[in-house]
Tab-separated table of C-alpha atoms in Angstrom:
chain	number	residue	atom	x	y	z
R	1	MET	CA	2.946	7.490	-5.211
R	2	ASN	CA	-0.330	5.585	-5.919
R	3	ARG	CA	-2.244	4.779	-2.710
R	4	ILE	CA	-2.103	1.059	-3.608
R	5	ASN	CA	1.679	1.092	-3.697
R	6	GLN	CA	1.858	3.018	-0.423
R	7	LYS	CA	-0.329	0.337	1.185
R	8	LEU	CA	1.670	-2.474	-0.305
R	9	ASN	CA	4.768	-0.941	1.314
R	10	GLU	CA	3.265	-1.218	4.827
R	11	ASP	CA	4.780	-3.886	7.004
R	12	LYS	CA	1.540	-5.937	7.557
R	13	LYS	CA	-0.821	-8.448	5.913
R	14	LEU	CA	-3.577	-6.568	4.026
R	15	LEU	CA	-7.302	-7.143	4.114
R	16	SER	CA	-9.210	-6.060	0.961
R	17	ILE	CA	-12.975	-6.184	0.867
R	18	TYR	CA	-15.085	-6.449	-2.244
R	19	PHE	CA	-18.646	-5.298	-2.362
R	20	THR	CA	-21.141	-4.578	-5.134
R	21	ALA	CA	-21.957	-0.914	-5.634
R	22	GLY	CA	-25.645	-0.086	-5.178
R	23	TYR	CA	-26.306	-3.088	-2.963
R	24	PRO	CA	-28.197	-3.743	-0.692
R	25	ASN	CA	-29.658	-0.302	-1.539
R	26	ILE	CA	-28.663	2.099	-4.320
R	27	ASP	CA	-27.403	4.738	-1.901
R	28	ASP	CA	-25.424	2.429	0.367
R	29	THR	CA	-22.151	2.677	-1.615
R	30	VAL	CA	-20.481	5.545	0.247
R	31	SER	CA	-21.662	4.385	3.676
R	32	ILE	CA	-20.199	0.945	3.152
R	33	ILE	CA	-16.812	2.380	2.030
R	34	GLN	CA	-16.656	4.733	5.062
R	35	ASN	CA	-17.698	1.976	7.531
R	36	LEU	CA	-15.083	-0.484	5.999
R	37	GLU	CA	-12.330	2.086	6.449
R	38	LYS	CA	-13.389	2.762	10.082
R	39	SER	CA	-13.270	-0.986	10.712
R	40	GLY	CA	-9.675	-1.209	9.726
R	41	VAL	CA	-9.846	-2.579	6.178
R	42	ASP	CA	-6.713	-1.794	4.094
R	43	MET	CA	-8.240	-1.630	0.560
R	44	ILE	CA	-11.672	-1.668	-1.032
R	45	GLU	CA	-12.791	-3.205	-4.325
R	46	ILE	CA	-15.965	-1.521	-5.507
R	47	GLY	CA	-17.884	-3.866	-7.809
R	48	LEU	CA	-19.447	-2.292	-10.866
R	49	PRO	CA	-22.393	-4.597	-11.528
R	50	PHE	CA	-22.706	-6.168	-14.967
R	51	SER	CA	-25.518	-8.196	-16.451
R	52	ASP	CA	-23.326	-11.134	-17.394
R	53	PRO	CA	-20.812	-11.690	-14.562
R	54	LEU	CA	-19.028	-14.860	-15.702
R	55	ALA	CA	-16.391	-15.246	-12.936
R	56	ASP	CA	-18.741	-14.500	-10.044
R	57	GLY	CA	-20.398	-17.056	-7.799
R	58	PRO	CA	-24.099	-17.010	-6.928
R	59	THR	CA	-23.815	-14.503	-3.995
R	60	ILE	CA	-22.068	-11.776	-6.038
R	61	GLN	CA	-24.239	-12.583	-9.060
R	62	ALA	CA	-27.369	-12.036	-7.012
R	63	SER	CA	-26.026	-8.754	-5.549
R	64	SER	CA	-25.201	-7.579	-9.095
R	65	THR	CA	-28.668	-8.368	-10.279
R	66	ALA	CA	-30.243	-6.571	-7.282
R	67	ALA	CA	-27.942	-3.538	-7.785
R	68	LEU	CA	-28.865	-3.220	-11.482
R	69	LYS	CA	-32.555	-3.409	-10.572
R	70	ASN	CA	-31.845	-0.700	-8.007
R	71	GLY	CA	-30.659	1.454	-10.841
R	72	MET	CA	-26.885	1.202	-10.526
R	73	ALA	CA	-24.914	2.212	-13.628
R	74	THR	CA	-21.413	3.549	-14.362
R	75	GLU	CA	-22.477	7.164	-14.285
R	76	THR	CA	-24.437	6.617	-11.036
R	77	LEU	CA	-21.375	5.166	-9.369
R	78	PHE	CA	-19.175	8.077	-10.507
R	79	GLU	CA	-21.735	10.530	-9.208
R	80	GLN	CA	-21.853	8.685	-5.775
R	81	LEU	CA	-18.066	8.706	-5.453
R	82	LYS	CA	-17.386	12.317	-6.550
R	83	ASP	CA	-16.617	13.482	-3.026
R	84	ILE	CA	-15.273	10.241	-1.602
R	85	ARG	CA	-11.802	11.530	-1.016
R	86	LYS	CA	-13.167	14.095	1.402
R	87	SER	CA	-13.846	11.256	3.881
R	88	VAL	CA	-11.838	8.155	2.806
R	89	ALA	CA	-8.034	7.766	2.600
R	90	ILE	CA	-7.485	4.066	1.842
R	91	PRO	CA	-6.974	2.709	-1.721
R	92	LEU	CA	-10.129	2.271	-3.809
R	93	ILE	CA	-10.304	-0.097	-6.745
R	94	ILE	CA	-13.194	-0.490	-9.212
R	95	MET	CA	-13.680	-4.097	-10.191
R	96	GLY	CA	-15.903	-4.980	-13.136
R	97	TYR	CA	-16.043	-6.121	-16.674
R	98	PHE	CA	-14.474	-4.402	-19.656
R	99	ASN	CA	-17.715	-3.938	-21.613
R	100	PRO	CA	-19.069	-1.018	-19.483
R	101	VAL	CA	-15.609	0.593	-19.634
R	102	LEU	CA	-15.509	0.252	-23.402
R	103	GLN	CA	-19.042	1.678	-23.713
R	104	TYR	CA	-18.186	4.619	-21.563
R	105	GLY	CA	-14.927	5.203	-23.479
R	106	VAL	CA	-11.691	3.827	-22.003
R	107	GLU	CA	-9.959	7.217	-21.776
R	108	ALA	CA	-13.030	8.988	-20.458
R	109	PHE	CA	-13.496	6.224	-17.834
R	110	CYS	CA	-9.870	6.457	-16.716
R	111	LYS	CA	-10.001	10.250	-16.501
R	112	LYS	CA	-13.148	10.036	-14.409
R	113	CYS	CA	-11.483	7.565	-12.088
R	114	GLN	CA	-8.471	9.944	-11.662
R	115	ASP	CA	-10.845	12.885	-11.039
R	116	ILE	CA	-12.610	11.188	-8.134
R	117	GLY	CA	-9.569	9.465	-6.657
R	118	ILE	CA	-9.873	5.850	-7.793
R	119	ASP	CA	-6.449	4.076	-7.577
R	120	GLY	CA	-6.906	1.061	-9.792
R	121	LEU	CA	-9.029	-1.200	-11.861
R	122	ILE	CA	-9.618	-4.977	-11.949
R	123	LEU	CA	-11.152	-6.025	-15.276
R	124	PRO	CA	-10.896	-9.851	-15.378
R	125	ASP	CA	-12.027	-10.122	-19.007
R	126	LEU	CA	-9.416	-7.664	-20.363
R	127	PRO	CA	-6.632	-9.861	-21.637
R	128	ALA	CA	-3.184	-8.893	-20.471
R	129	ASP	CA	-1.685	-8.680	-23.932
R	130	VAL	CA	-4.533	-6.499	-25.252
R	131	TYR	CA	-4.105	-4.191	-22.267
R	132	ASP	CA	-0.398	-4.072	-22.836
R	133	ALA	CA	-0.736	-3.254	-26.602
R	134	GLU	CA	-3.741	-0.897	-26.546
R	135	TYR	CA	-4.531	0.566	-23.097
R	136	LYS	CA	-1.469	0.554	-20.819
R	137	THR	CA	-0.434	4.075	-21.764
R	138	ILE	CA	-3.938	5.382	-21.113
R	139	PHE	CA	-4.148	3.761	-17.633
R	140	GLU	CA	-0.661	5.175	-16.762
R	141	LYS	CA	-1.568	8.632	-18.068
R	142	TYR	CA	-4.313	8.774	-15.454
R	143	GLY	CA	-2.259	7.171	-12.595
R	144	LEU	CA	-4.328	3.998	-12.561
R	145	ILE	CA	-2.937	0.567	-11.574
R	146	ASN	CA	-4.486	-2.276	-13.576
R	147	VAL	CA	-4.617	-5.541	-11.574
R	148	PHE	CA	-4.468	-8.900	-13.345
R	149	LEU	CA	-5.736	-12.270	-12.129
R	150	ILE	CA	-3.778	-15.539	-12.113
R	151	THR	CA	-5.104	-19.028	-11.260
R	152	PRO	CA	-3.493	-22.374	-10.332
R	153	GLN	CA	-3.728	-23.151	-14.059
R	154	THR	CA	-1.758	-20.040	-15.197
R	155	SER	CA	1.629	-21.048	-16.661
R	156	GLU	CA	4.855	-19.695	-15.173
R	157	GLU	CA	5.556	-17.943	-18.450
R	158	ARG	CA	2.242	-16.148	-18.346
R	159	ILE	CA	2.601	-15.257	-14.665
R	160	ARG	CA	6.019	-13.717	-15.429
R	161	TYR	CA	4.553	-11.742	-18.327
R	162	ILE	CA	1.743	-10.452	-16.203
R	163	ASP	CA	4.266	-9.543	-13.565
R	164	SER	CA	6.351	-7.613	-16.149
R	165	ILE	CA	3.414	-5.345	-17.227
R	166	SER	CA	2.027	-4.869	-13.700
R	167	ASN	CA	2.885	-2.035	-11.278
R	168	GLY	CA	0.785	-2.855	-8.199
R	169	PHE	CA	-0.189	-6.327	-7.065
R	170	ILE	CA	-1.239	-9.621	-8.692
R	171	TYR	CA	-4.655	-10.956	-7.825
R	172	MET	CA	-4.020	-14.605	-7.052
R	173	VAL	CA	-7.252	-16.551	-7.553
R	174	SER	CA	-7.184	-19.430	-5.042
R	175	SER	CA	-8.928	-21.963	-7.321
R	176	ALA	CA	-10.291	-22.426	-10.807
R	177	SER	CA	-13.839	-22.182	-9.674
R	178	THR	CA	-16.154	-19.132	-9.329
R	179	THR	CA	-16.043	-16.858	-6.274
R	180	GLY	CA	-17.473	-17.937	-2.987
R	181	ALA	CA	-16.619	-18.640	0.616
R	182	GLN	CA	-15.160	-21.964	1.721
R	183	SER	CA	-14.039	-23.586	4.964
R	184	GLY	CA	-10.353	-23.782	4.296
R	185	PHE	CA	-7.611	-24.301	1.729
R	186	GLY	CA	-6.469	-27.825	0.668
R	187	GLU	CA	-2.933	-28.963	0.069
R	188	ALA	CA	-3.061	-28.175	-3.617
R	189	GLN	CA	-4.051	-24.535	-2.990
R	190	THR	CA	-1.395	-24.062	-0.333
R	191	HIS	CA	1.190	-25.571	-2.663
R	192	TYR	CA	0.127	-23.141	-5.433
R	193	PHE	CA	0.395	-20.125	-3.001
R	194	GLU	CA	3.907	-21.277	-2.006
R	195	ARG	CA	5.016	-22.051	-5.616
R	196	VAL	CA	4.099	-18.511	-6.745
R	197	SER	CA	5.759	-16.856	-3.730
R	198	LYS	CA	8.992	-18.675	-4.647
R	199	MET	CA	8.974	-17.104	-8.114
R	200	ASN	CA	10.154	-13.870	-6.509
R	201	LEU	CA	7.922	-11.652	-8.613
R	202	LYS	CA	8.318	-7.812	-8.411
R	203	ASN	CA	4.658	-7.414	-7.681
R	204	PRO	CA	3.253	-8.813	-4.369
R	205	GLN	CA	0.303	-11.241	-4.479
R	206	ILE	CA	-3.112	-10.840	-2.914
R	207	VAL	CA	-5.280	-13.939	-2.695
R	208	GLY	CA	-8.932	-13.898	-3.565
R	209	PHE	CA	-11.851	-16.405	-3.781
R	210	GLY	CA	-12.678	-18.695	-0.883
R	211	ILE	CA	-11.760	-16.420	2.072
R	212	SER	CA	-14.386	-15.814	4.706
R	213	ASN	CA	-12.903	-15.740	8.220
R	214	ASN	CA	-9.733	-15.339	10.296
R	215	GLU	CA	-8.652	-18.954	9.557
R	216	THR	CA	-8.852	-18.645	5.746
R	217	PHE	CA	-7.406	-15.142	5.880
R	218	THR	CA	-4.372	-16.416	7.863
R	219	GLN	CA	-3.935	-19.415	5.524
R	220	ALA	CA	-4.191	-17.219	2.412
R	221	THR	CA	-1.686	-14.623	3.723
R	222	LYS	CA	1.002	-17.143	4.867
R	223	PHE	CA	2.651	-16.895	1.466
R	224	ALA	CA	0.999	-13.728	0.152
R	225	LYS	CA	0.767	-9.994	0.979
R	226	GLY	CA	-2.930	-9.973	1.623
R	227	ALA	CA	-6.337	-11.442	0.965
R	228	ILE	CA	-9.613	-10.371	-0.558
R	229	ILE	CA	-13.010	-11.160	0.859
R	230	GLY	CA	-16.181	-10.709	-1.263
R	231	SER	CA	-19.008	-13.242	-1.092
R	232	ALA	CA	-18.902	-13.708	2.691
R	233	PHE	CA	-19.018	-9.943	3.185
R	234	ILE	CA	-21.935	-9.511	0.804
R	235	LYS	CA	-23.749	-12.335	2.543
R	236	PHE	CA	-23.107	-10.675	5.894
R	237	ILE	CA	-24.499	-7.289	4.862
R	238	SER	CA	-27.492	-9.033	3.199
R	239	GLU	CA	-28.383	-10.533	6.569
R	240	ASN	CA	-27.253	-7.903	9.038
R	241	GLY	CA	-27.317	-4.555	7.200
R	242	ILE	CA	-24.466	-2.134	6.632
R	243	ASN	CA	-24.272	-0.728	10.206
R	244	GLU	CA	-22.841	-3.930	11.566
R	245	ILE	CA	-19.777	-4.067	9.327
R	246	GLY	CA	-17.342	-3.854	12.187
R	247	ASN	CA	-18.764	-7.123	13.595
R	248	PHE	CA	-17.752	-8.867	10.354
R	249	ILE	CA	-14.248	-7.257	10.026
R	250	ASN	CA	-13.036	-7.430	13.618
R	251	PRO	CA	-12.898	-11.277	13.984
R	252	ILE	CA	-11.096	-11.530	10.614
R	253	LEU	CA	-8.409	-9.102	11.922
R	254	GLY	CA	-8.284	-10.943	15.212
R	255	LYS	CA	-9.946	-8.120	17.160
R	256	ASN	CA	-12.705	-8.796	19.693
């Protein structure tokens, strides 16, 4: 069974952390992953930086720009992660844009992911119907889960279609805006989380965008299986370095 599915079967709310590979420094990628696992994180999204990150807020955009300047590239990331499964057991997902995957070659990219122990991909600009028609068999051949995003504006029909072609979790974007931390969720967002949870989809939902602390994590996971934190984590390591990661994660998980 894929590590993502194993984790989703656990009887707990899941915390997933997103960070940009090659940031703050080019060689920080593996240390960040190891520190996150030690801190009790359930899943990690490794951001493959791209020059035109449309869905990302200013914090993640700035980290992507810095990582690219540091020399991060697809092949560099694969090289950094080649021995990651010797020290890390939790699910690892690469999140990025489809263009670098296409340039690398979709099958070659998927095979490389399988070789190094990547469990899934999140490619927000790969349309679900294109994936279903052209790439699903390749992803499945290499044991990769492809994660799709939905927003408050996604129709019920579309959500059910995404659910039907998914075999992991659905990334439930909390709002129609770009990524970034916020103080809490309003009534409309809470209603959206509840509405989707009542659809009884076969794939659990994990909420992303706008989560930064224990309060927003708890709100986001009331109706969902888990939550993803990105911008707040990147801001933290920008200011505190990568050796203080436990001090960011512990309060979110309610640990002192």
